Amino acid sequence: MAAGDDAQRGRFEQVLARPVPLWSVLLTGIAGLGLAIGLGSVVDGWEKSGPLGRVAIQLARIPDTIQGSFRGAAPWYGGKAFEPLPAGFWRNPDQAFTDPGYVLVSPFDAKRGRSIVQLLRLSDGRVMHEFVPDIAASNAQSSFTSELTDIRRDKDVARNRLMHPLLLSDGSIVVHDSSPLARYDACGKLIWSIDGIFHHGTEQGPDGSIWTGYRYPKPRQPNVKPGFWDDALAQVSPEGKLIGVTRIADILERNGLAHLWGSRPYSDDPFHLNDIQPVFESGPHWHRGDLFLSIRNLSLVALYRPSTGKILWWQTQPWRFQHDVEILDDHRISVFDNNIRASDPNMQVDGTNRLLVVDFATGRTSSPWQAGFERNKLATRAQGRGTPLPNGDAMIEETEQGRLVRIAPDGTLRWRFISAGDDMRRMAISWARYLSPSTDGQAIQSAVSATCS
C-alpha cells in the first residue's frame, strides 16, 4: 500500500514539474484580463444587465464581504489615541447642577452583539427604557438592490447602527441606517417599514410628518456611475406612508445653484445631505413648515420652502463639512462645524470642531462654545452633533470617539456618556437626541411606562 502511494505521489510530482508552454501562460493571462474587463463593464452597468448584472455585482462584492467578516460588527474607533474612560454615564460630582432632561442614545451592546437604543435620565444616568428593534423583520420585507448597500450583508441585526432614533408620543421609535425606514413599538416590534435607502438625521415637522434623507438605490441623474449618491428629501407620515421625495439636484437646479456641484470634478457623493431641520414657528426670516438643509460635501446650509420649491437663503462658510442645524429662536440657528482641513487627504479636523451661531438679524456668525471645545478637545472627523440648551450649555456628540457630553461655554463638564468595551476601547455612537420633559414629556412617559414581556 505504501509503495502504491509513493508511485502515485511520484506521478503527481512529475505532472507538476512538467514544463508549461509560454503560449498557454500568455493565453491564460489574456483570458483572465478579458474576464476582468468584461466583469468590470457589466458591474458598471449592472442594473441594465439583468441576471448577469446581479451575478456580476455579487461577485464584485465578495472582497467587501470577506473584509467585513474579519472586521466584525462593532463600530470600534480606530483613530488617534484618546483618554481611556469607562463605558456608561458619569455626572460631575463637583457640579451642583442637575440636568432635568433625558437623552436617546444608540450604543453598541457587546453582550448582545448589536446596537440598542437607550433612554437615559440625565439627573442620575439611569436607563429608563431600552429598545431592541426587530431589524430582521424590517429587512425581511425589503426587495431593493443597489450598488450602494447590501442590507442583508451591511445592515443586518449586528451591523445596523440605529441612526438618530426619533421618539414618538406613543413611546415608539422611528429609525434606519442607510436602510429601510422603520417604526417599532416600545418593545421593539415592527409597526411599519418603508423600503429604500434612508439615511442620516430624522426629524418630525410641525404637522407630524417625518423628514429624513433618502438616496435613490439606482441614481436618476444621467451619465453617472451606479455608485452615485443621488440624495433627496423624504417626507413620511407617522402611519408609514411615503408622502414625497424631492431630489437635491433638482432643488439646486430650480434655484439656479446647480453650479455649486456641477462645476466640480466628478464625485459619487457630491451632496451628502445629513440634516433636515423643520421650522415650527414663523418669524421674520422663515415660516412654519420651512426646512433648514445641511449638505455636507458642498459645505452648504440652506433655508428651503417645500411649498414653493424655493431656497430662501444659503451660505457655504465659515463652516467646513458641517452637520446638524438647530433653530434657536426667531432669528438664530446653530451649525455643528466639523471644521475639516479640505486640503488634507485624510480630511482631518483643523484643531477642534465648532458649534457656530448664525444671527439672521445682524448677519454675524459667532462661536460661543469655542473655549469648551478646546478644553475638552472635541474633534470628530465624521458626523457629530451639537445641541444648544436653554441655560447656555450645549450637548455635543463626538460620534467617532463614542463620547457625548454636556458642557458650559467655558468647557466645564456637566456630565458625559462613553460608548466603549470592557477594555475601554471606544465605539462610535449614532446621533443622540436630547429630550426635554417640557416638550417631549408624553413620549418619555409612554416609553418609561411600557411593559414588555
CSV table of C-alpha atoms in Angstrom, one decimal:
chain,number,residue,atom,x,y,z
A,1,MET,CA,0.0,0.0,0.0
A,2,ALA,CA,2.9,2.4,0.8
A,3,ALA,CA,4.6,1.6,-2.4
A,4,GLY,CA,1.4,2.4,-4.4
A,5,ASP,CA,1.1,5.7,-2.5
A,6,ASP,CA,4.8,6.5,-3.4
A,7,ALA,CA,4.2,5.8,-7.1
A,8,GLN,CA,1.0,7.9,-7.2
A,9,ARG,CA,2.9,10.8,-5.5
A,10,GLY,CA,5.7,10.4,-7.9
A,11,ARG,CA,3.4,10.7,-10.9
A,12,PHE,CA,1.7,13.8,-9.4
A,13,GLU,CA,5.1,15.4,-8.9
A,14,GLN,CA,6.0,14.7,-12.5
A,15,VAL,CA,2.9,16.5,-13.6
A,16,LEU,CA,3.7,19.5,-11.5
A,17,ALA,CA,7.3,19.6,-12.8
A,18,ARG,CA,6.3,19.3,-16.5
A,19,PRO,CA,7.3,22.5,-18.4
A,20,VAL,CA,4.4,24.8,-19.3
A,21,PRO,CA,4.4,26.4,-22.7
A,22,LEU,CA,4.8,30.1,-22.7
A,23,TRP,CA,1.8,30.5,-25.1
A,24,SER,CA,-0.5,28.8,-22.6
A,25,VAL,CA,0.6,31.2,-19.8
A,26,LEU,CA,0.0,34.2,-22.1
A,27,LEU,CA,-3.4,32.8,-23.2
A,28,THR,CA,-4.5,32.3,-19.6
A,29,GLY,CA,-3.4,35.8,-18.7
A,30,ILE,CA,-5.2,37.3,-21.7
A,31,ALA,CA,-8.3,35.3,-20.9
A,32,GLY,CA,-8.2,36.4,-17.2
A,33,LEU,CA,-7.7,40.0,-18.2
A,34,GLY,CA,-10.6,39.8,-20.6
A,35,LEU,CA,-12.8,38.2,-18.0
A,36,ALA,CA,-11.9,41.0,-15.5
A,37,ILE,CA,-12.6,43.7,-18.1
A,38,GLY,CA,-15.9,42.1,-19.0
A,39,LEU,CA,-16.9,41.7,-15.4
A,40,GLY,CA,-16.0,45.4,-14.8
A,41,SER,CA,-18.1,46.6,-17.7
A,42,VAL,CA,-21.1,44.6,-16.5
A,43,VAL,CA,-20.6,45.9,-12.9
A,44,ASP,CA,-20.6,49.5,-14.3
A,45,GLY,CA,-24.0,49.0,-15.9
A,46,TRP,CA,-25.2,46.1,-13.7
A,47,GLU,CA,-28.8,47.4,-13.4
A,48,LYS,CA,-29.3,47.1,-17.1
A,49,SER,CA,-27.7,43.7,-17.5
A,50,GLY,CA,-30.5,41.6,-16.0
A,51,PRO,CA,-29.5,38.3,-14.2
A,52,LEU,CA,-25.9,38.6,-15.4
A,53,GLY,CA,-25.6,42.0,-13.8
A,54,ARG,CA,-26.9,40.7,-10.5
A,55,VAL,CA,-24.4,37.9,-10.6
A,56,ALA,CA,-21.6,40.3,-11.5
A,57,ILE,CA,-22.3,42.7,-8.7
A,58,GLN,CA,-22.4,39.9,-6.2
A,59,LEU,CA,-19.0,38.6,-7.4
A,60,ALA,CA,-17.6,42.2,-7.2
A,61,ARG,CA,-18.8,42.4,-3.6
A,62,ILE,CA,-17.0,39.3,-2.4
A,63,PRO,CA,-13.9,41.1,-1.2
A,64,ASP,CA,-16.1,43.5,0.8
A,65,THR,CA,-18.0,40.6,2.3
A,66,ILE,CA,-14.7,38.9,3.3
A,67,GLN,CA,-13.3,42.1,4.7
A,68,GLY,CA,-16.5,42.7,6.7
A,69,SER,CA,-16.4,39.3,8.2
A,70,PHE,CA,-13.0,39.9,9.6
A,71,ARG,CA,-13.8,43.4,10.7
A,72,GLY,CA,-16.8,42.4,12.8
A,73,ALA,CA,-19.9,44.3,13.6
A,74,ALA,CA,-18.8,46.6,16.5
A,75,PRO,CA,-18.1,50.2,15.4
A,76,TRP,CA,-14.7,50.4,17.0
A,77,TYR,CA,-12.9,53.7,16.8
A,78,GLY,CA,-9.6,53.3,15.0
A,79,GLY,CA,-8.3,56.9,15.1
A,80,LYS,CA,-5.9,58.8,17.3
A,81,ALA,CA,-5.3,58.0,20.9
A,82,PHE,CA,-8.0,59.1,23.4
A,83,GLU,CA,-8.3,59.3,27.1
A,84,PRO,CA,-9.3,55.8,28.4
A,85,LEU,CA,-12.6,56.1,30.2
A,86,PRO,CA,-15.1,53.5,31.4
A,87,ALA,CA,-18.3,53.0,29.4
A,88,GLY,CA,-21.5,54.5,30.5
A,89,PHE,CA,-22.8,57.7,32.2
A,90,TRP,CA,-20.8,59.9,34.5
A,91,ARG,CA,-22.0,63.0,36.3
A,92,ASN,CA,-19.5,65.6,37.5
A,93,PRO,CA,-19.6,65.4,41.4
A,94,ASP,CA,-18.1,68.9,41.7
A,95,GLN,CA,-21.2,70.4,40.0
A,96,ALA,CA,-24.3,71.3,41.9
A,97,PHE,CA,-26.1,71.4,38.5
A,98,THR,CA,-28.7,68.7,37.8
A,99,ASP,CA,-29.8,68.1,34.3
A,100,PRO,CA,-33.6,67.8,34.1
A,101,GLY,CA,-33.6,66.2,30.6
A,102,TYR,CA,-33.2,62.8,29.0
A,103,VAL,CA,-31.2,61.6,26.1
A,104,LEU,CA,-31.9,58.9,23.5
A,105,VAL,CA,-28.6,57.2,22.5
A,106,SER,CA,-27.7,54.2,20.4
A,107,PRO,CA,-24.6,52.4,21.8
A,108,PHE,CA,-23.3,49.0,20.6
A,109,ASP,CA,-24.1,46.3,23.2
A,110,ALA,CA,-21.2,43.9,23.0
A,111,LYS,CA,-23.0,41.2,25.0
A,112,ARG,CA,-25.9,41.2,22.6
A,113,GLY,CA,-23.6,41.8,19.6
A,114,ARG,CA,-25.8,44.6,18.2
A,115,SER,CA,-26.8,48.2,18.7
A,116,ILE,CA,-29.6,49.1,21.0
A,117,VAL,CA,-31.4,52.3,21.9
A,118,GLN,CA,-31.4,53.6,25.5
A,119,LEU,CA,-33.5,56.3,27.1
A,120,LEU,CA,-31.2,57.8,29.8
A,121,ARG,CA,-32.4,60.1,32.6
A,122,LEU,CA,-29.7,62.7,32.9
A,123,SER,CA,-30.2,63.6,36.6
A,124,ASP,CA,-28.6,60.3,37.5
A,125,GLY,CA,-27.8,58.4,34.3
A,126,ARG,CA,-30.4,55.7,34.9
A,127,VAL,CA,-31.6,53.7,31.9
A,128,MET,CA,-35.3,54.3,32.0
A,129,HIS,CA,-36.1,52.2,28.9
A,130,GLU,CA,-34.3,50.1,26.4
A,131,PHE,CA,-35.4,49.5,22.8
A,132,VAL,CA,-34.2,46.4,20.9
A,133,PRO,CA,-35.8,46.9,17.4
A,134,ASP,CA,-36.6,43.8,15.3
A,135,ILE,CA,-34.3,44.8,12.4
A,136,ALA,CA,-34.6,41.4,10.8
A,137,ALA,CA,-38.4,41.8,10.4
A,138,SER,CA,-37.9,45.1,8.6
A,139,ASN,CA,-35.1,43.8,6.4
A,140,ALA,CA,-37.1,40.7,5.5
A,141,GLN,CA,-39.7,43.0,3.8
A,142,SER,CA,-37.0,44.7,1.7
A,143,SER,CA,-36.7,44.0,-2.0
A,144,PHE,CA,-34.5,46.7,-3.4
A,145,THR,CA,-31.0,46.0,-4.8
A,146,SER,CA,-28.3,48.7,-5.1
A,147,GLU,CA,-24.6,49.2,-5.7
A,148,LEU,CA,-24.7,51.5,-2.7
A,149,THR,CA,-25.6,49.0,0.0
A,150,ASP,CA,-26.5,45.4,0.6
A,151,ILE,CA,-28.8,45.5,3.6
A,152,ARG,CA,-28.6,41.7,4.3
A,153,ARG,CA,-24.8,42.0,4.4
A,154,ASP,CA,-24.2,45.6,5.6
A,155,LYS,CA,-27.3,46.4,7.7
A,156,ASP,CA,-28.3,43.1,9.3
A,157,VAL,CA,-29.1,43.0,13.0
A,158,ALA,CA,-25.5,43.0,14.1
A,159,ARG,CA,-24.4,45.9,11.8
A,160,ASN,CA,-27.4,48.2,11.8
A,161,ARG,CA,-26.3,51.2,13.9
A,162,LEU,CA,-29.9,52.5,14.6
A,163,MET,CA,-29.2,56.1,13.4
A,164,HIS,CA,-30.7,59.1,15.2
A,165,PRO,CA,-33.8,57.4,16.7
A,166,LEU,CA,-36.9,59.6,16.8
A,167,LEU,CA,-39.2,59.0,19.8
A,168,LEU,CA,-42.9,59.5,19.1
A,169,SER,CA,-45.6,60.3,21.6
A,170,ASP,CA,-46.8,56.7,22.0
A,171,GLY,CA,-43.3,55.6,23.0
A,172,SER,CA,-42.4,54.1,19.6
A,173,ILE,CA,-39.3,55.0,17.7
A,174,VAL,CA,-38.5,55.6,14.0
A,175,VAL,CA,-35.0,54.6,12.9
A,176,HIS,CA,-32.9,53.5,10.0
A,177,ASP,CA,-29.2,53.1,8.9
A,178,SER,CA,-28.9,53.7,5.2
A,179,SER,CA,-31.6,51.0,5.1
A,180,PRO,CA,-35.4,50.8,5.2
A,181,LEU,CA,-37.1,53.4,7.4
A,182,ALA,CA,-39.0,51.6,10.1
A,183,ARG,CA,-41.2,52.3,13.2
A,184,TYR,CA,-41.0,50.0,16.2
A,185,ASP,CA,-43.1,50.0,19.3
A,186,ALA,CA,-41.6,50.4,22.7
A,187,CYS,CA,-41.0,46.7,22.9
A,188,GLY,CA,-39.2,46.5,19.6
A,189,LYS,CA,-42.0,45.1,17.5
A,190,LEU,CA,-42.2,46.3,13.9
A,191,ILE,CA,-45.1,48.6,13.2
A,192,TRP,CA,-44.3,49.6,9.6
A,193,SER,CA,-41.3,49.7,7.3
A,194,ILE,CA,-40.7,51.6,4.1
A,195,ASP,CA,-38.3,50.1,1.6
A,196,GLY,CA,-35.3,52.1,0.4
A,197,ILE,CA,-32.1,53.8,1.5
A,198,PHE,CA,-33.0,56.3,4.2
A,199,HIS,CA,-30.0,58.0,5.9
A,200,HIS,CA,-28.7,60.5,8.4
A,201,GLY,CA,-30.9,62.7,10.5
A,202,THR,CA,-34.6,62.1,11.2
A,203,GLU,CA,-36.9,64.9,12.4
A,204,GLN,CA,-40.6,65.4,12.9
A,205,GLY,CA,-42.2,68.5,11.5
A,206,PRO,CA,-44.9,70.7,12.9
A,207,ASP,CA,-47.7,68.8,11.0
A,208,GLY,CA,-46.4,65.5,12.5
A,209,SER,CA,-44.8,64.3,9.3
A,210,ILE,CA,-41.3,62.8,9.4
A,211,TRP,CA,-38.4,64.2,7.4
A,212,THR,CA,-35.3,62.3,6.6
A,213,GLY,CA,-32.6,61.8,4.0
A,214,TYR,CA,-33.3,59.5,1.1
A,215,ARG,CA,-30.9,58.1,-1.5
A,216,TYR,CA,-32.2,56.5,-4.7
A,217,PRO,CA,-31.0,52.9,-4.9
A,218,LYS,CA,-30.5,53.5,-8.7
A,219,PRO,CA,-29.4,57.1,-9.5
A,220,ARG,CA,-31.8,59.2,-11.6
A,221,GLN,CA,-29.0,61.6,-12.5
A,222,PRO,CA,-28.0,60.9,-16.1
A,223,ASN,CA,-24.4,59.9,-17.1
A,224,VAL,CA,-23.2,58.9,-13.6
A,225,LYS,CA,-21.8,55.7,-12.2
A,226,PRO,CA,-24.0,53.1,-10.5
A,227,GLY,CA,-22.5,54.1,-7.1
A,228,PHE,CA,-23.6,57.8,-7.4
A,229,TRP,CA,-25.3,59.0,-4.3
A,230,ASP,CA,-28.5,60.7,-5.6
A,231,ASP,CA,-29.7,62.3,-2.4
A,232,ALA,CA,-33.2,63.6,-1.8
A,233,LEU,CA,-35.6,64.8,0.9
A,234,ALA,CA,-38.1,62.2,2.0
A,235,GLN,CA,-41.4,63.2,3.8
A,236,VAL,CA,-43.2,60.3,5.6
A,237,SER,CA,-46.4,60.2,7.5
A,238,PRO,CA,-46.4,58.8,11.1
A,239,GLU,CA,-48.5,55.9,9.7
A,240,GLY,CA,-45.7,54.9,7.3
A,241,LYS,CA,-46.9,56.4,4.0
A,242,LEU,CA,-44.2,58.0,1.8
A,243,ILE,CA,-45.7,61.4,1.1
A,244,GLY,CA,-43.0,62.6,-1.3
A,245,VAL,CA,-39.3,62.5,-2.4
A,246,THR,CA,-37.5,65.6,-3.8
A,247,ARG,CA,-34.0,65.3,-5.3
A,248,ILE,CA,-31.3,67.7,-4.0
A,249,ALA,CA,-30.0,68.0,-7.6
A,250,ASP,CA,-33.5,69.2,-8.7
A,251,ILE,CA,-33.8,71.7,-5.8
A,252,LEU,CA,-30.4,73.3,-6.7
A,253,GLU,CA,-31.2,73.3,-10.4
A,254,ARG,CA,-34.6,75.1,-9.9
A,255,ASN,CA,-32.9,77.7,-7.7
A,256,GLY,CA,-30.0,78.5,-10.1
A,257,LEU,CA,-27.5,76.8,-7.8
A,258,ALA,CA,-26.6,73.7,-9.9
A,259,HIS,CA,-23.1,75.2,-10.3
A,260,LEU,CA,-22.4,74.5,-6.7
A,261,TRP,CA,-21.9,70.9,-7.6
A,262,GLY,CA,-21.9,70.7,-11.4
A,263,SER,CA,-18.7,72.8,-11.7
A,264,ARG,CA,-16.7,70.5,-9.5
A,265,PRO,CA,-14.8,67.3,-10.5
A,266,TYR,CA,-16.9,64.2,-10.7
A,267,SER,CA,-17.7,62.6,-7.3
A,268,ASP,CA,-20.0,59.7,-6.5
A,269,ASP,CA,-21.0,61.7,-3.4
A,270,PRO,CA,-21.4,65.4,-4.4
A,271,PHE,CA,-24.1,66.3,-1.9
A,272,HIS,CA,-24.2,64.2,1.3
A,273,LEU,CA,-27.4,65.5,2.8
A,274,ASN,CA,-27.1,65.0,6.6
A,275,ASP,CA,-29.7,67.0,8.3
A,276,ILE,CA,-33.3,68.3,7.6
A,277,GLN,CA,-34.4,70.6,10.3
A,278,PRO,CA,-38.1,71.7,10.2
A,279,VAL,CA,-39.2,75.2,11.3
A,280,PHE,CA,-42.0,75.1,13.9
A,281,GLU,CA,-42.7,78.8,14.4
A,282,SER,CA,-42.9,81.6,11.8
A,283,GLY,CA,-40.7,84.6,12.3
A,284,PRO,CA,-39.2,87.5,10.4
A,285,HIS,CA,-36.8,85.2,8.5
A,286,TRP,CA,-38.7,81.9,8.0
A,287,HIS,CA,-42.1,80.4,8.0
A,288,ARG,CA,-43.6,77.4,9.8
A,289,GLY,CA,-43.0,74.3,7.6
A,290,ASP,CA,-39.8,75.6,6.1
A,291,LEU,CA,-36.7,73.4,6.3
A,292,PHE,CA,-33.1,74.0,7.0
A,293,LEU,CA,-30.9,71.7,5.0
A,294,SER,CA,-27.3,70.7,5.7
A,295,ILE,CA,-25.4,69.4,2.6
A,296,ARG,CA,-22.0,68.4,3.9
A,297,ASN,CA,-20.0,67.9,0.7
A,298,LEU,CA,-20.9,71.4,-0.5
A,299,SER,CA,-20.4,72.9,3.0
A,300,LEU,CA,-23.8,74.3,2.3
A,301,VAL,CA,-26.6,75.2,4.7
A,302,ALA,CA,-29.8,76.4,3.0
A,303,LEU,CA,-33.3,77.5,4.1
A,304,TYR,CA,-35.8,75.7,1.8
A,305,ARG,CA,-39.5,76.2,1.5
A,306,PRO,CA,-41.2,72.9,0.3
A,307,SER,CA,-44.5,74.7,-0.5
A,308,THR,CA,-42.9,76.7,-3.3
A,309,GLY,CA,-39.7,74.8,-4.0
A,310,LYS,CA,-37.6,77.9,-3.3
A,311,ILE,CA,-34.3,78.3,-1.5
A,312,LEU,CA,-34.8,81.5,0.6
A,313,TRP,CA,-31.2,81.7,1.9
A,314,TRP,CA,-28.0,79.8,1.6
A,315,GLN,CA,-24.4,80.0,2.9
A,316,THR,CA,-21.3,77.9,2.4
A,317,GLN,CA,-19.0,79.4,5.0
A,318,PRO,CA,-17.4,79.7,7.6
A,319,TRP,CA,-18.2,76.0,8.3
A,320,ARG,CA,-16.5,73.1,6.5
A,321,PHE,CA,-18.2,69.8,6.1
A,322,GLN,CA,-20.8,70.6,8.7
A,323,HIS,CA,-23.6,68.6,10.4
A,324,ASP,CA,-26.7,69.3,12.4
A,325,VAL,CA,-28.6,72.6,12.1
A,326,GLU,CA,-30.7,73.6,15.1
A,327,ILE,CA,-33.1,76.6,15.4
A,328,LEU,CA,-32.5,78.6,18.5
A,329,ASP,CA,-35.2,81.3,18.2
A,330,ASP,CA,-36.9,83.5,15.6
A,331,HIS,CA,-33.6,84.8,14.2
A,332,ARG,CA,-30.7,82.5,15.1
A,333,ILE,CA,-29.6,79.0,14.1
A,334,SER,CA,-26.7,76.9,15.2
A,335,VAL,CA,-24.5,74.8,12.9
A,336,PHE,CA,-22.2,72.0,14.1
A,337,ASP,CA,-19.0,72.7,12.1
A,338,ASN,CA,-16.7,69.7,11.7
A,339,ASN,CA,-14.0,72.3,10.7
A,340,ILE,CA,-12.3,69.9,8.3
A,341,ARG,CA,-9.0,70.8,6.6
A,342,ALA,CA,-10.2,70.5,3.0
A,343,SER,CA,-6.6,70.3,1.8
A,344,ASP,CA,-5.9,67.2,4.0
A,345,PRO,CA,-6.2,64.0,2.0
A,346,ASN,CA,-7.4,62.3,5.2
A,347,MET,CA,-9.9,65.1,5.9
A,348,GLN,CA,-8.7,65.7,9.5
A,349,VAL,CA,-10.1,68.3,11.8
A,350,ASP,CA,-8.4,71.6,12.0
A,351,GLY,CA,-7.8,71.7,15.7
A,352,THR,CA,-11.3,71.1,17.1
A,353,ASN,CA,-14.9,71.1,15.9
A,354,ARG,CA,-17.0,74.2,16.5
A,355,LEU,CA,-20.6,75.0,17.3
A,356,LEU,CA,-21.4,78.2,15.4
A,357,VAL,CA,-24.4,80.5,15.8
A,358,VAL,CA,-25.7,82.5,12.8
A,359,ASP,CA,-27.7,85.6,13.6
A,360,PHE,CA,-30.0,86.5,10.7
A,361,ALA,CA,-30.8,89.9,12.3
A,362,THR,CA,-27.2,91.0,12.3
A,363,GLY,CA,-25.7,88.7,9.7
A,364,ARG,CA,-22.9,87.8,12.1
A,365,THR,CA,-21.6,84.3,13.0
A,366,SER,CA,-20.1,83.5,16.4
A,367,SER,CA,-18.6,80.6,18.2
A,368,PRO,CA,-19.9,80.8,21.8
A,369,TRP,CA,-18.6,77.4,23.0
A,370,GLN,CA,-15.2,77.5,21.4
A,371,ALA,CA,-13.4,77.5,24.8
A,372,GLY,CA,-15.4,74.4,25.7
A,373,PHE,CA,-14.4,72.6,22.5
A,374,GLU,CA,-10.8,73.4,23.1
A,375,ARG,CA,-10.8,72.5,26.8
A,376,ASN,CA,-12.4,69.1,26.1
A,377,LYS,CA,-10.6,68.5,22.7
A,378,LEU,CA,-13.8,67.8,20.9
A,379,ALA,CA,-12.8,66.7,17.3
A,380,THR,CA,-14.8,64.2,15.4
A,381,ARG,CA,-13.8,64.0,11.8
A,382,ALA,CA,-17.0,62.4,10.6
A,383,GLN,CA,-20.6,63.1,11.7
A,384,GLY,CA,-21.0,64.8,15.1
A,385,ARG,CA,-23.9,66.7,16.7
A,386,GLY,CA,-24.4,69.9,18.6
A,387,THR,CA,-27.5,70.9,20.6
A,388,PRO,CA,-27.6,74.3,22.3
A,389,LEU,CA,-29.5,74.1,25.6
A,390,PRO,CA,-31.7,76.7,27.3
A,391,ASN,CA,-29.3,77.7,30.1
A,392,GLY,CA,-26.4,78.4,27.6
A,393,ASP,CA,-24.8,75.0,27.8
A,394,ALA,CA,-24.6,72.6,24.8
A,395,MET,CA,-24.8,68.9,24.3
A,396,ILE,CA,-22.0,67.7,21.9
A,397,GLU,CA,-21.7,64.3,20.3
A,398,GLU,CA,-18.2,63.3,19.3
A,399,THR,CA,-19.5,60.5,17.2
A,400,GLU,CA,-16.4,58.6,16.1
A,401,GLN,CA,-14.9,58.6,19.6
A,402,GLY,CA,-18.1,57.5,21.2
A,403,ARG,CA,-18.3,60.5,23.5
A,404,LEU,CA,-21.4,62.5,24.4
A,405,VAL,CA,-21.0,65.5,26.8
A,406,ARG,CA,-22.9,68.4,28.2
A,407,ILE,CA,-20.5,71.4,28.5
A,408,ALA,CA,-20.8,75.0,29.7
A,409,PRO,CA,-19.4,77.7,27.4
A,410,ASP,CA,-16.1,77.7,29.3
A,411,GLY,CA,-15.8,74.0,28.9
A,412,THR,CA,-17.0,72.9,32.4
A,413,LEU,CA,-18.2,69.3,32.0
A,414,ARG,CA,-21.6,68.7,33.5
A,415,TRP,CA,-21.8,65.0,32.5
A,416,ARG,CA,-20.6,62.6,29.9
A,417,PHE,CA,-21.6,59.3,28.3
A,418,ILE,CA,-19.0,57.0,26.8
A,419,SER,CA,-19.6,54.1,24.4
A,420,ALA,CA,-16.8,51.6,24.9
A,421,GLY,CA,-16.0,47.9,25.5
A,422,ASP,CA,-14.9,46.4,28.8
A,423,ASP,CA,-11.3,47.3,27.9
A,424,MET,CA,-12.3,51.0,27.5
A,425,ARG,CA,-11.8,50.8,23.7
A,426,ARG,CA,-14.2,53.3,22.2
A,427,MET,CA,-17.1,52.5,19.9
A,428,ALA,CA,-18.9,55.1,17.8
A,429,ILE,CA,-22.4,56.2,18.7
A,430,SER,CA,-25.2,57.1,16.3
A,431,TRP,CA,-26.6,60.5,16.8
A,432,ALA,CA,-28.0,61.0,20.3
A,433,ARG,CA,-31.1,63.2,20.8
A,434,TYR,CA,-31.7,65.5,23.8
A,435,LEU,CA,-35.3,65.3,25.2
A,436,SER,CA,-36.9,67.8,27.5
A,437,PRO,CA,-39.8,66.9,29.8
A,438,SER,CA,-41.5,70.2,28.8
A,439,THR,CA,-41.7,69.3,25.1
A,440,ASP,CA,-41.2,65.6,25.0
A,441,GLY,CA,-42.9,64.6,28.3
A,442,GLN,CA,-45.7,62.4,26.7
A,443,ALA,CA,-43.2,60.4,24.6
A,444,ILE,CA,-40.9,59.9,27.6
A,445,GLN,CA,-43.7,58.8,29.8
A,446,SER,CA,-45.1,56.4,27.2
A,447,ALA,CA,-41.7,54.7,26.8
A,448,VAL,CA,-40.9,54.5,30.5
A,449,SER,CA,-44.3,53.0,31.3
A,450,ALA,CA,-44.2,50.4,28.5
A,451,THR,CA,-44.4,46.8,29.7
A,452,CYS,CA,-42.6,44.3,27.6
A,453,SER,CA,-42.5,40.6,28.1
